[in-house]
mmCIF file of C-alpha atoms and ligand atoms in Angstrom:
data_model
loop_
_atom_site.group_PDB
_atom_site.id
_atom_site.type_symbol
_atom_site.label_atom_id
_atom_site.label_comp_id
_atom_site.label_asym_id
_atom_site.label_seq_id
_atom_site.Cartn_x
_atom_site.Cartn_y
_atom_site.Cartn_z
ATOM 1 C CA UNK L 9 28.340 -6.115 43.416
ATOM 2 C CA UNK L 10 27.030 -7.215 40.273
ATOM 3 C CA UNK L 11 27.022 -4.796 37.219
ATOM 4 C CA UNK L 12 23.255 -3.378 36.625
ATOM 5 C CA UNK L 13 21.320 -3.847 32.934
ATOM 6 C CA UNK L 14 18.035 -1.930 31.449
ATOM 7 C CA UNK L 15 16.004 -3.729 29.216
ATOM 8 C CA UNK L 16 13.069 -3.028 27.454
ATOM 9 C CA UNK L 17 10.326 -5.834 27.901
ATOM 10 C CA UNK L 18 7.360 -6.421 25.990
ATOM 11 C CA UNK L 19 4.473 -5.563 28.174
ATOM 12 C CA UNK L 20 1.501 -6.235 26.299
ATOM 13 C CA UNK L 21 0.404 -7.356 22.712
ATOM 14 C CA UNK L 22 -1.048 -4.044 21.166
ATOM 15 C CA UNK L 23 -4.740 -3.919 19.299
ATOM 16 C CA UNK L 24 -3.979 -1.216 16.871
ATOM 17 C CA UNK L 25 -1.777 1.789 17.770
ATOM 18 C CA UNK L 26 1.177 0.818 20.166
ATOM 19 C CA UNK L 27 1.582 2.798 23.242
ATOM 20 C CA UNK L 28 4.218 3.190 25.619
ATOM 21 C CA UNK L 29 2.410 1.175 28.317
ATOM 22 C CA UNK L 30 2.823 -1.990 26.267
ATOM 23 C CA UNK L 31 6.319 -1.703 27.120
ATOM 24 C CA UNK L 32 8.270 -1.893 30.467
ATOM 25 C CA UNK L 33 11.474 -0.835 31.679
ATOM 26 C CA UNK L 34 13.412 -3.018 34.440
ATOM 27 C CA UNK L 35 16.964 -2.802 35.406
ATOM 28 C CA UNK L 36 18.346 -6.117 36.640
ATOM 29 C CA UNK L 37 21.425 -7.798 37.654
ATOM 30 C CA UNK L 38 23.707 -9.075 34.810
ATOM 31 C CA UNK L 39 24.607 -12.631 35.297
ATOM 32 C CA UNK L 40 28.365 -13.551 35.084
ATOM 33 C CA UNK L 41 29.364 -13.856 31.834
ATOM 34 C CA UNK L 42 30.342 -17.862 31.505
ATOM 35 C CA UNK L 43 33.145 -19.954 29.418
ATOM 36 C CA UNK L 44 32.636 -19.270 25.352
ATOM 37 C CA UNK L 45 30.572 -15.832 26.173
ATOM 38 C CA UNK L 46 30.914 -12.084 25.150
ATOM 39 C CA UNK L 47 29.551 -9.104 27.297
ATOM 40 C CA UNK L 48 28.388 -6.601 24.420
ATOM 41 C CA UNK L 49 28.108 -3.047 25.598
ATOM 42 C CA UNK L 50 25.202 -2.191 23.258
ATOM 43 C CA UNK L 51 26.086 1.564 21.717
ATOM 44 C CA UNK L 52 23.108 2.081 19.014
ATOM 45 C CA UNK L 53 20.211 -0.066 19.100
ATOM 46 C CA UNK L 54 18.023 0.132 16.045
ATOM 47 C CA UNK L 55 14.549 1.068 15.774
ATOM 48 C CA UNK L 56 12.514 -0.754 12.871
ATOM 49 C CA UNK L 57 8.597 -1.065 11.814
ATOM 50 C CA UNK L 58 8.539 -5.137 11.502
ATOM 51 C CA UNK L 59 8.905 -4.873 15.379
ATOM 52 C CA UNK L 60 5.433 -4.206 15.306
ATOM 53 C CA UNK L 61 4.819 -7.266 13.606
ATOM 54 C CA UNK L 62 6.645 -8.956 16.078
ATOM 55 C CA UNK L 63 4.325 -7.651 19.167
ATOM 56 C CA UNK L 64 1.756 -9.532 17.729
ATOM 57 C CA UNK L 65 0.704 -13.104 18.295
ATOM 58 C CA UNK L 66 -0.584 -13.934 14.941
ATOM 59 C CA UNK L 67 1.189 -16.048 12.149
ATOM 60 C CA UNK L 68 4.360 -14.255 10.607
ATOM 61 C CA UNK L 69 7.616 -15.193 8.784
ATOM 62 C CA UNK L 70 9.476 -14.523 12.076
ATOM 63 C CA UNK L 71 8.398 -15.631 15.638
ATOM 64 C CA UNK L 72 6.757 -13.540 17.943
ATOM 65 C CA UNK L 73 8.380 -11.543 20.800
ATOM 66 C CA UNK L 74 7.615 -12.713 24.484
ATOM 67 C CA UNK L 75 5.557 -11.269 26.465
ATOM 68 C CA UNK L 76 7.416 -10.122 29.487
ATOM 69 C CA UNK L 77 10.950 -11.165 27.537
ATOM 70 C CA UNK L 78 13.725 -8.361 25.944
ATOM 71 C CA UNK L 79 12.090 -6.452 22.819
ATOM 72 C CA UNK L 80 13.954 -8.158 19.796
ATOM 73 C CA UNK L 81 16.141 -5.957 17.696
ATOM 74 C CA UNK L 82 19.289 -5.102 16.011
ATOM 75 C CA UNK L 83 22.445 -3.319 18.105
ATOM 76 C CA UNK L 84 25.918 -2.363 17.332
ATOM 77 C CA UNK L 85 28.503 -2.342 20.231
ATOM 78 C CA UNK L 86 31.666 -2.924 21.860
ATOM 79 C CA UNK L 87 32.839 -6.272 24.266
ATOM 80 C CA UNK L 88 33.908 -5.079 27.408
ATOM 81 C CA UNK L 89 34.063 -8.431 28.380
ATOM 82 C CA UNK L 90 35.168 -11.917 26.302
ATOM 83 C CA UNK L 91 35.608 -15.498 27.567
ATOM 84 C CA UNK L 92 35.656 -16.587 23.472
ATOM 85 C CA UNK L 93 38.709 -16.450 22.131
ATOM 86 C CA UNK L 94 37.266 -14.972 18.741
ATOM 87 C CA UNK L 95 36.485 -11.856 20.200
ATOM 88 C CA UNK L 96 38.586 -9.542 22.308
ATOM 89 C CA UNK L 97 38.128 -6.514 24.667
ATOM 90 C CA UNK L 98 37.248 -3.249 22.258
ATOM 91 C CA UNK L 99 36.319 -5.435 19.394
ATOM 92 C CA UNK L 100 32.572 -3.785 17.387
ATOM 93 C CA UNK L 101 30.306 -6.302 16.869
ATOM 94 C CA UNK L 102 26.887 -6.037 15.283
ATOM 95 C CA UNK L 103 24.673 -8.132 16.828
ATOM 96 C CA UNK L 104 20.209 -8.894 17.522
ATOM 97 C CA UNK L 105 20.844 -8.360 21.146
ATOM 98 C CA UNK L 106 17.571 -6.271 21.465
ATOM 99 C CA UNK L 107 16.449 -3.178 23.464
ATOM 100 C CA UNK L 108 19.042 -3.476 26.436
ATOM 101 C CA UNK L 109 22.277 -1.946 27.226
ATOM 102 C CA UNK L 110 24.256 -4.909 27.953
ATOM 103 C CA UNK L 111 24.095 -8.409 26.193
ATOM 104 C CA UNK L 112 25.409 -11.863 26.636
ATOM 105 C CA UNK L 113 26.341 -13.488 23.662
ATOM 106 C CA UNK L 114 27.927 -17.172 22.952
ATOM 107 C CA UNK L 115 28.800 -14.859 19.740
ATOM 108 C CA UNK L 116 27.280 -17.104 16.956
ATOM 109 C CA UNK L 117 25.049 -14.322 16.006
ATOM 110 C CA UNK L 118 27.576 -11.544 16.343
ATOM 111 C CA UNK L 119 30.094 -10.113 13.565
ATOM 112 C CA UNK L 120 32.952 -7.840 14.030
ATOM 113 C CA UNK L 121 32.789 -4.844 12.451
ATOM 114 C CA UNK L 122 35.647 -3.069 10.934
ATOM 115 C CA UNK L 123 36.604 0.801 12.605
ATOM 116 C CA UNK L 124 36.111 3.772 9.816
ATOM 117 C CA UNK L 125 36.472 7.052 10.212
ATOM 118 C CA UNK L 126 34.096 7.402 7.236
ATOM 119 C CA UNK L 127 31.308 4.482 8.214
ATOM 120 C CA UNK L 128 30.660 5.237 12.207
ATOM 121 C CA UNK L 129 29.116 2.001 13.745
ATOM 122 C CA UNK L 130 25.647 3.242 13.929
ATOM 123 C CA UNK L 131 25.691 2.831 10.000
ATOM 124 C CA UNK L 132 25.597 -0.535 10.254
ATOM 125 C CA UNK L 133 21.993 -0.802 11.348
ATOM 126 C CA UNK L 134 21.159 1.613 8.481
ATOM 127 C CA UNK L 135 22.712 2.788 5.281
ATOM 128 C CA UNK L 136 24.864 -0.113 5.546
ATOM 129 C CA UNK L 137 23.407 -2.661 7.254
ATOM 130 C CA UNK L 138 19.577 -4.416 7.042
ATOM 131 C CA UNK L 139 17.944 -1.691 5.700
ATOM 132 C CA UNK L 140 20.305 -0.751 3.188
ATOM 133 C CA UNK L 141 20.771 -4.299 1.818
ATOM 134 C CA UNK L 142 16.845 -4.289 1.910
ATOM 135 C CA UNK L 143 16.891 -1.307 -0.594
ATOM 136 C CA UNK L 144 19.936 -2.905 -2.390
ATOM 137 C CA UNK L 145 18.251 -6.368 -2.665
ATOM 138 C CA UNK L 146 14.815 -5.420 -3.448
ATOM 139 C CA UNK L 147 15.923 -2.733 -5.779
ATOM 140 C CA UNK L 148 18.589 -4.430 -8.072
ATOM 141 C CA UNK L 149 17.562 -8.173 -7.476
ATOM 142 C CA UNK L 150 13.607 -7.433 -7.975
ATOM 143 C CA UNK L 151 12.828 -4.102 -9.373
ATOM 144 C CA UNK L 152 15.970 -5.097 -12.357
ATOM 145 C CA UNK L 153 15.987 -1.057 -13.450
ATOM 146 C CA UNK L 154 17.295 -0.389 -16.600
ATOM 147 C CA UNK L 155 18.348 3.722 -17.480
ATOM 148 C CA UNK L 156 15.305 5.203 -18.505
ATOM 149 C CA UNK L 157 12.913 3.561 -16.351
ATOM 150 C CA UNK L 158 11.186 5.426 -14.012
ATOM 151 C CA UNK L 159 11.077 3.968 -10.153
ATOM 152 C CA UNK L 160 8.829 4.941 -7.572
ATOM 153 C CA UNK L 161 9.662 5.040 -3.828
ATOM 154 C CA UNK L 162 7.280 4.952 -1.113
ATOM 155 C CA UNK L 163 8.790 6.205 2.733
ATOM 156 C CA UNK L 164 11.067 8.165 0.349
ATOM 157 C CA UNK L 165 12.948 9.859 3.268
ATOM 158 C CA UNK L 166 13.323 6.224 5.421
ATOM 159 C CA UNK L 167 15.637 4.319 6.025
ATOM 160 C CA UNK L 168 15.040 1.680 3.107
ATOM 161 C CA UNK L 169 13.152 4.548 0.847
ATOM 162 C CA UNK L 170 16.222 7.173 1.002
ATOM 163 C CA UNK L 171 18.534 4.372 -0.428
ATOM 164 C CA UNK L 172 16.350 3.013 -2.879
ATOM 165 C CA UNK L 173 16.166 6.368 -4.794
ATOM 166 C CA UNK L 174 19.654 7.089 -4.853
ATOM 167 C CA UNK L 175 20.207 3.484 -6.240
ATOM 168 C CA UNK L 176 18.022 4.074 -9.138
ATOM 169 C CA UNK L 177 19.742 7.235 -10.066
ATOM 170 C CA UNK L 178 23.041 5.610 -9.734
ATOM 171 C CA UNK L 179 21.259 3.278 -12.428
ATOM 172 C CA UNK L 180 20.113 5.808 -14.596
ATOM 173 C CA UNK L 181 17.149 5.892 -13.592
ATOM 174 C CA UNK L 182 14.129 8.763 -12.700
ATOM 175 C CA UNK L 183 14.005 8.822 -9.484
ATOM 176 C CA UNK L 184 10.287 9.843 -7.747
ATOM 177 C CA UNK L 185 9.527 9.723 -3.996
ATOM 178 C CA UNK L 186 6.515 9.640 -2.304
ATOM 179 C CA UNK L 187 7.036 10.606 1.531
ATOM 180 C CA UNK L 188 4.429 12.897 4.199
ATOM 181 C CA UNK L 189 5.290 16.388 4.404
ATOM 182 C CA UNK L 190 6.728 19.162 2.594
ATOM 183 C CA UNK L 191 10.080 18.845 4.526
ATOM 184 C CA UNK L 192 10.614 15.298 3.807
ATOM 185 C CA UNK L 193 9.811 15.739 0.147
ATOM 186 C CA UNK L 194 12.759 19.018 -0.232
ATOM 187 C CA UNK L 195 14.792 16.512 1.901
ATOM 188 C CA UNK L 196 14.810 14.065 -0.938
ATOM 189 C CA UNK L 197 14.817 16.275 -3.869
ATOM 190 C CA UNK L 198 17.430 18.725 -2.533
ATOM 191 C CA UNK L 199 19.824 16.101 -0.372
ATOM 192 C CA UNK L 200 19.631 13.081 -1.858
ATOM 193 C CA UNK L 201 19.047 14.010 -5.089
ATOM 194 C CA UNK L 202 15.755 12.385 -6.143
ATOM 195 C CA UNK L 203 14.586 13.585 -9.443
ATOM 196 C CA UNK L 204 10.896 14.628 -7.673
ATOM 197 C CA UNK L 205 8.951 14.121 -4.586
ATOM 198 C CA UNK L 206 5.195 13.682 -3.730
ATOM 199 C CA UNK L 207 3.615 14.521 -0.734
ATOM 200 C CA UNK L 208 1.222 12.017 0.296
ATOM 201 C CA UNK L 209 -0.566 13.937 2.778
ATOM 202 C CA UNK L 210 -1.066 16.626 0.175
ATOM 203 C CA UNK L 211 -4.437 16.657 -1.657
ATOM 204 C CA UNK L 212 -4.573 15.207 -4.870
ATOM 205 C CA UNK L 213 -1.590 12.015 -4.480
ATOM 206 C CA UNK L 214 -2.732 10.734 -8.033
ATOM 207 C CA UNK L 215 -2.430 13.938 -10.134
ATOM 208 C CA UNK L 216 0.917 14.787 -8.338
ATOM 209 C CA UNK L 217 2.167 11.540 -9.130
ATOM 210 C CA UNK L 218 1.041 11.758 -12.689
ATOM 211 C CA UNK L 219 3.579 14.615 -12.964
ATOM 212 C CA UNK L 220 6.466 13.886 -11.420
ATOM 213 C CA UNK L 221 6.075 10.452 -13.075
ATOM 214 C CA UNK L 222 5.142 11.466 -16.675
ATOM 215 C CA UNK L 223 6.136 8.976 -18.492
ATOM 216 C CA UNK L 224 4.365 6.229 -16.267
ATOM 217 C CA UNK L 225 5.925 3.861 -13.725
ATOM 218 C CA UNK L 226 8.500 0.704 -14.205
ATOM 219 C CA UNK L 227 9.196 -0.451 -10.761
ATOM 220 C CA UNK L 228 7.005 0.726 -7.303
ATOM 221 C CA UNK L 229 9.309 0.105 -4.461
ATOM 222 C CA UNK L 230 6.371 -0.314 -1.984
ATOM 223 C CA UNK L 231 6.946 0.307 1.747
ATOM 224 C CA UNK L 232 3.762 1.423 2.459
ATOM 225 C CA UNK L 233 0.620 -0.659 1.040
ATOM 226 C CA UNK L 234 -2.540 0.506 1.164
ATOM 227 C CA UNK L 235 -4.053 3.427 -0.588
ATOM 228 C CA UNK L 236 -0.479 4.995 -1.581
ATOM 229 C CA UNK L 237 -0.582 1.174 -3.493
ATOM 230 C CA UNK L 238 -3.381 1.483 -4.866
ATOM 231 C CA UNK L 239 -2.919 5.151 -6.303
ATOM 232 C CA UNK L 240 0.060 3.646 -7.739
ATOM 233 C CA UNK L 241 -1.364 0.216 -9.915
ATOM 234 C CA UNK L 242 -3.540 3.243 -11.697
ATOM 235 C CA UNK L 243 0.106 5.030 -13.232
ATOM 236 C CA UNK L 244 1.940 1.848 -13.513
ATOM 237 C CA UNK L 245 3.844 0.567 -17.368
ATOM 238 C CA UNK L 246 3.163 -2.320 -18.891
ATOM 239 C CA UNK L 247 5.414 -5.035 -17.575
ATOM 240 C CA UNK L 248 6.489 -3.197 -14.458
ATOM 241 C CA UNK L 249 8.058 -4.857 -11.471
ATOM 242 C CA UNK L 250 6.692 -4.259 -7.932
ATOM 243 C CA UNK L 251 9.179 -5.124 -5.198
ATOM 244 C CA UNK L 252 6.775 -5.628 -2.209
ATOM 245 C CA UNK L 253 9.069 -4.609 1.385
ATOM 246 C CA UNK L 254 6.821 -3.528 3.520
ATOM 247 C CA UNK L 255 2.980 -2.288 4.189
ATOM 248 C CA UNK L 256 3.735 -0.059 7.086
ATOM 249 C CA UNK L 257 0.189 1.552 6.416
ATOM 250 C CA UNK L 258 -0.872 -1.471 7.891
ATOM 251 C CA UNK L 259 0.906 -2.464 10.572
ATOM 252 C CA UNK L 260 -1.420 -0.458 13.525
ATOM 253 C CA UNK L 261 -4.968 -0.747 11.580
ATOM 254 C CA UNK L 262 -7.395 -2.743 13.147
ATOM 255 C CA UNK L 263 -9.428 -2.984 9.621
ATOM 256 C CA UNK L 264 -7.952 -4.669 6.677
ATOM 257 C CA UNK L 265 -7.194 -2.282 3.507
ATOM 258 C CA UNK L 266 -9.495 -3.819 0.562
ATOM 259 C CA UNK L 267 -7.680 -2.839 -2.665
ATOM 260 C CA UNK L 268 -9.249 -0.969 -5.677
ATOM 261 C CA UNK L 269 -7.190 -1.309 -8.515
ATOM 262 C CA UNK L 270 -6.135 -5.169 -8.445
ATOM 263 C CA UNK L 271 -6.931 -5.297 -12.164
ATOM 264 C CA UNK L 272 -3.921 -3.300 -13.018
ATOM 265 C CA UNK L 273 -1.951 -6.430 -11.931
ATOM 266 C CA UNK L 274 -3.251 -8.547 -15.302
ATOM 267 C CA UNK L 275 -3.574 -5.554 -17.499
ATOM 268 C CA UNK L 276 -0.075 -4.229 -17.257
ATOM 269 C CA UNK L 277 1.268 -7.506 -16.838
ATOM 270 C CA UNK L 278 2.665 -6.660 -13.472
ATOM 271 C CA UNK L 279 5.480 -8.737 -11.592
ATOM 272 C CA UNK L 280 4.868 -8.480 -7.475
ATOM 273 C CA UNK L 281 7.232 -10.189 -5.235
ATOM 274 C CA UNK L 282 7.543 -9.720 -1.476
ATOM 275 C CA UNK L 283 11.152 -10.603 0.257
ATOM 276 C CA UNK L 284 12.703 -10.690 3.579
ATOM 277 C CA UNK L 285 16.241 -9.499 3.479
ATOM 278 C CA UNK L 286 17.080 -12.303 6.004
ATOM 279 C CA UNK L 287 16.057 -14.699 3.869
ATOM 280 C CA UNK L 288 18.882 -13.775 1.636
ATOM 281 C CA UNK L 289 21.981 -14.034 3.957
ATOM 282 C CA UNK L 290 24.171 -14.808 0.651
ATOM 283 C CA UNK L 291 24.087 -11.120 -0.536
ATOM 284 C CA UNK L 292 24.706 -9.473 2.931
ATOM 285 C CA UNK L 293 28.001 -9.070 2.314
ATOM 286 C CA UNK L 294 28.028 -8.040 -1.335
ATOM 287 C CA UNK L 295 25.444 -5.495 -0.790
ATOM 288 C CA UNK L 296 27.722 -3.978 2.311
ATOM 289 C CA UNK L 297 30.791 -3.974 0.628
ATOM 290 C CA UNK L 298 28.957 -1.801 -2.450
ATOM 291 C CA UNK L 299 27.208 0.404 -0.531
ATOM 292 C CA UNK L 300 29.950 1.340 2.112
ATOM 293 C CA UNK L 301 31.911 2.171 -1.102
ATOM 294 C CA UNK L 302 29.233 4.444 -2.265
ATOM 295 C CA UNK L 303 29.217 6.039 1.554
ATOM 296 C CA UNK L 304 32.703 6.571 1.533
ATOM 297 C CA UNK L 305 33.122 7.776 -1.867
ATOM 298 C CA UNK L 306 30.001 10.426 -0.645
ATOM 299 C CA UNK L 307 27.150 9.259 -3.604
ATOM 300 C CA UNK L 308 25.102 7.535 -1.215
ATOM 301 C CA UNK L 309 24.029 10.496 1.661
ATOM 302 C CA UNK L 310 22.010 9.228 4.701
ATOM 303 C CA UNK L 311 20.363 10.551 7.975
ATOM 304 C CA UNK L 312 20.082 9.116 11.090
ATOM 305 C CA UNK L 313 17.357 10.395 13.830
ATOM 306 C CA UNK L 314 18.774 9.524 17.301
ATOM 307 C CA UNK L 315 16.839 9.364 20.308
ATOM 308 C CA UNK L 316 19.102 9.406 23.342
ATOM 309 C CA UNK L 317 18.547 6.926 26.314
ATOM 310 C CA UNK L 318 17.344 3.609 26.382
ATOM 311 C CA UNK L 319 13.969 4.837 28.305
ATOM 312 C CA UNK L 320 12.999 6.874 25.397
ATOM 313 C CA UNK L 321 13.557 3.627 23.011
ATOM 314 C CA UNK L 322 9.382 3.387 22.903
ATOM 315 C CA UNK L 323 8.319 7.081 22.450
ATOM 316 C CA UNK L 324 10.794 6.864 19.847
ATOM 317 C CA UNK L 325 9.297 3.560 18.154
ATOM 318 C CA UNK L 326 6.072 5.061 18.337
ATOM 319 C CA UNK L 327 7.350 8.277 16.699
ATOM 320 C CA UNK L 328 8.942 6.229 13.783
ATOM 321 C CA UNK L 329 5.684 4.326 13.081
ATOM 322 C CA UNK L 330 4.223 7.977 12.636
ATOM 323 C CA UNK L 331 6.963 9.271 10.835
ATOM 324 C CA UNK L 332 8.684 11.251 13.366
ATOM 325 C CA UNK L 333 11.807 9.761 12.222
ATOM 326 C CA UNK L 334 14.160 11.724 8.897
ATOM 327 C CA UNK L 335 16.421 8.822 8.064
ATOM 328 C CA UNK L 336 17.210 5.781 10.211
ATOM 329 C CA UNK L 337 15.398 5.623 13.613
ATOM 330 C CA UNK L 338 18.713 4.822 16.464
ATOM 331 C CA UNK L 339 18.752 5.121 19.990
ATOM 332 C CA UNK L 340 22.011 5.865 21.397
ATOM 333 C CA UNK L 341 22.389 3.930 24.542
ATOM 334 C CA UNK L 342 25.270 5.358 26.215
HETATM 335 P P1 LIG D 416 11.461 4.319 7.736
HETATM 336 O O1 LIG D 416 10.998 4.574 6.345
HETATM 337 O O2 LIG D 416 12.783 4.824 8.157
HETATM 338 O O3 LIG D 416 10.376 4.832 8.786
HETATM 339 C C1 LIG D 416 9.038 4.530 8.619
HETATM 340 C C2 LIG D 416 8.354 5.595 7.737
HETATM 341 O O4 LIG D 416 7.145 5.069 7.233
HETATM 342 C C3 LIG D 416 7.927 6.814 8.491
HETATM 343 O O5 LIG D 416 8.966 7.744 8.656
HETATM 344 C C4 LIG D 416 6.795 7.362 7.631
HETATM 345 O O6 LIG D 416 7.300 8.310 6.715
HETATM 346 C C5 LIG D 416 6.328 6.141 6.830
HETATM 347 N N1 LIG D 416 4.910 5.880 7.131
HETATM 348 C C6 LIG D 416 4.367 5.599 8.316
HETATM 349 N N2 LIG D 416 3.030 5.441 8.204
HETATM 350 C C7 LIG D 416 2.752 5.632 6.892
HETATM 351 C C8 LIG D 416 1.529 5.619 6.142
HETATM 352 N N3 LIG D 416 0.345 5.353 6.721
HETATM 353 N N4 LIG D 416 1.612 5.866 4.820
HETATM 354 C C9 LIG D 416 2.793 6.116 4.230
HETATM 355 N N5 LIG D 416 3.972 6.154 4.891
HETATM 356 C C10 LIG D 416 3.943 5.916 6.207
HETATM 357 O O7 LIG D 416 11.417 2.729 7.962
HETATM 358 P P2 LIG D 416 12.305 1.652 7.179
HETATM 359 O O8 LIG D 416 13.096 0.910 8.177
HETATM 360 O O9 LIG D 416 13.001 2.297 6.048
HETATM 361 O O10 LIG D 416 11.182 0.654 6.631
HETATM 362 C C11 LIG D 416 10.389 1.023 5.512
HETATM 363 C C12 LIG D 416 9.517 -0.169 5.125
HETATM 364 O O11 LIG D 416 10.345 -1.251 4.725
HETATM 365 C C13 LIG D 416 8.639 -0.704 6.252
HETATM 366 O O12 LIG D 416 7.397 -1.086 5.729
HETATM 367 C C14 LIG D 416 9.378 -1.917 6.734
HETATM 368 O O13 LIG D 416 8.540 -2.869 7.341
HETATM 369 C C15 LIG D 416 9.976 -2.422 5.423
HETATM 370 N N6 LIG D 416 11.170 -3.257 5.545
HETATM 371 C C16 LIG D 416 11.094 -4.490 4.971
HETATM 372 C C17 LIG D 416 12.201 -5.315 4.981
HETATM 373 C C18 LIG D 416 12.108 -6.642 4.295
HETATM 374 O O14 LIG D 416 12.995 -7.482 4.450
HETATM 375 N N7 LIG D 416 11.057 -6.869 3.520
HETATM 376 C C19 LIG D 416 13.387 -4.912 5.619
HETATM 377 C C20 LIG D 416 13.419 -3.618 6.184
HETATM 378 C C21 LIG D 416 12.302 -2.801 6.130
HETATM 379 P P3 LIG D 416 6.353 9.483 6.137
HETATM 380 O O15 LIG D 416 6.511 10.617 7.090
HETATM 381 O O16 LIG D 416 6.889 9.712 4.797
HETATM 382 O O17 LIG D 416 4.938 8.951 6.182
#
């Protein structure tokens, strides 16, 4: 009898807020695994918000998913079966073998991951892996802080957000979040050790961030867009440096955001530029290697959220894009 799979499939292409009937569930038969192939026991798959992006049709950087093909995203697990003789029985691999248990890879796009008592394999898709290097790229290659400066985070207590902030104190840097709730906000004052936190969905964002940023603002990590974006051009230095990684205020509206304050951009003589950490392969491994260091050595702290079962990968998508989620959104598939 052939061994049994669940996958996630895209279902249908949302118009505004996902829901959990544009996905569908199927278990199916696994097909053999053939010469030059990996079977991939999928442990953690990760949950990210450009996956909404990618259950759209429109224009991207990145291809659309399928309809009616495997939800597209990021795992970490173990071969339980190899017919390539680079990989062997046991081995962790990281891999983009998407919302399923098992995979099938000819393992060109997976890489073996090193056992640590101190880095489990589920950090891999966050503190350590993508988003990490996101925070690490966007935050020393773009933002440049110098000690002194004062950096701004946006989804303070995320994935990408709760990295960025410790990076820029490790830099010298005031630290500030910006993250919805009162929770969140002690969460990345207390834990991680941001210098202040603003709560978004407070009243008032722009006076709040006028205090815990009083001496203005040198670099706006933005994760967010929109209005949070827009509060933020009003506070910003002269010369400041916007890394632009992601609009996630965005990504279910059905009406564009028109901006207010674009004039800031000439007047402060403002440096934006957007990225896509996979457009920068060459400093995937130098950004690991630092920031496993800074894991094991216990100055950069992280959370994970875990959902548990494959079935509940889309509540817990939906959740994220809400901000359910404290930390990296996982689901733990076995
Ligand atoms: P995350 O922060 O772990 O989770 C998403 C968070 O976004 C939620 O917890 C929520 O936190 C916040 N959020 C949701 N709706 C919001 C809204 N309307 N206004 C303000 N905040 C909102 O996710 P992540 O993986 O770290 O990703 C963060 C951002 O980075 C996303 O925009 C993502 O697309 C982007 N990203 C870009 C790249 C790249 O290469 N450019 C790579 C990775 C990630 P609150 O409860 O605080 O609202």
């Amino acid at each position: 009898m052939s061994q049994k799979n669940v996958q996630v499939l895209l279902a249908n292409r949302p118009h505004g807020w996902v829901q959990e009937s544009d996905f569908r569930i199927i278990e199916s038969d696994l097909p053999a695994v053939r010469e030059g192939e990996v079977l991939v026991k999928n442990q953690y798959l990760s949950l990210d918000p450009y996956m909404r992006g990618r259950m759209n049709a429109s224009k991207s950087y990145a291809a659309s998913a399928e309809l009616g093909q495997v939800m597209v995203g990021g795992t970490v697990g173990v071969i339980v079966e190899s017919k390539n003789p680079a990989f062997q029985v046991d081995d962790a691999v990281l891999g983009y073998l998407g919302w399923q248990q098992y995979g099938i890879s000819s393992g060109k796009d997976l890489q073996k991951l090193p056992k640590s008592e101190q880095i489990p394999l589920s950090a891999y898709l966050g503190v350590v892996g993508m988003p990490g290097i996101t925070a690490w790229f966007g935050l020393m290659r773009i933002g440049q802080p110098k000690p002194g400066e004062t950096v701004v985070v946006s989804a303070a207590s995320g994935a990408v957000g709760s990295v960025v902030g410790q990076l820029a104190r490790s830099q010298g840097c005031r630290a500030v979040g910006i993250a919805g709730g009162q929770t969140k906000c002690d969460y990345v004052v207390q834990e991680l050790g941001f210098d202040a936190c603003v709560d978004y969905k407070g009243d008032h964002l722009a006076e709040a961030l006028a205090m815990a940023a009083p001496q203005g603002i040198d670099i706006y990590f933005d994760n967010v867009g929109g209005e949070i974006l827009d509060t933020v051009l009003e506070q910003l230095n002269a010369f400041a440096r916007i890394p632009l990684c992601g609009r996630i205020s965005q990504y279910n509206a059905t009406e564009p955001y028109r901006m207010r304050n674009f004039g800031s951009f000439l007047t402060n003589r403002v440096t934006l530029q957007g990225f896509i950490v996979s457009e920068h392969l060459e400093m995937w491994s130098q950004a690991t290697q630092e920031l496993s260091k800074l894991v094991t050595t216990g100055e950069l702290k992280y959370r994970e959220s875990v959902a548990q079962g494959l079935e509940h990968a889309p509540a817990a998508f939906i959740g994220m894009l809400k901000g359910e989620n404290l930390g990296k959104q996982l689901v733990k598939l076995f």
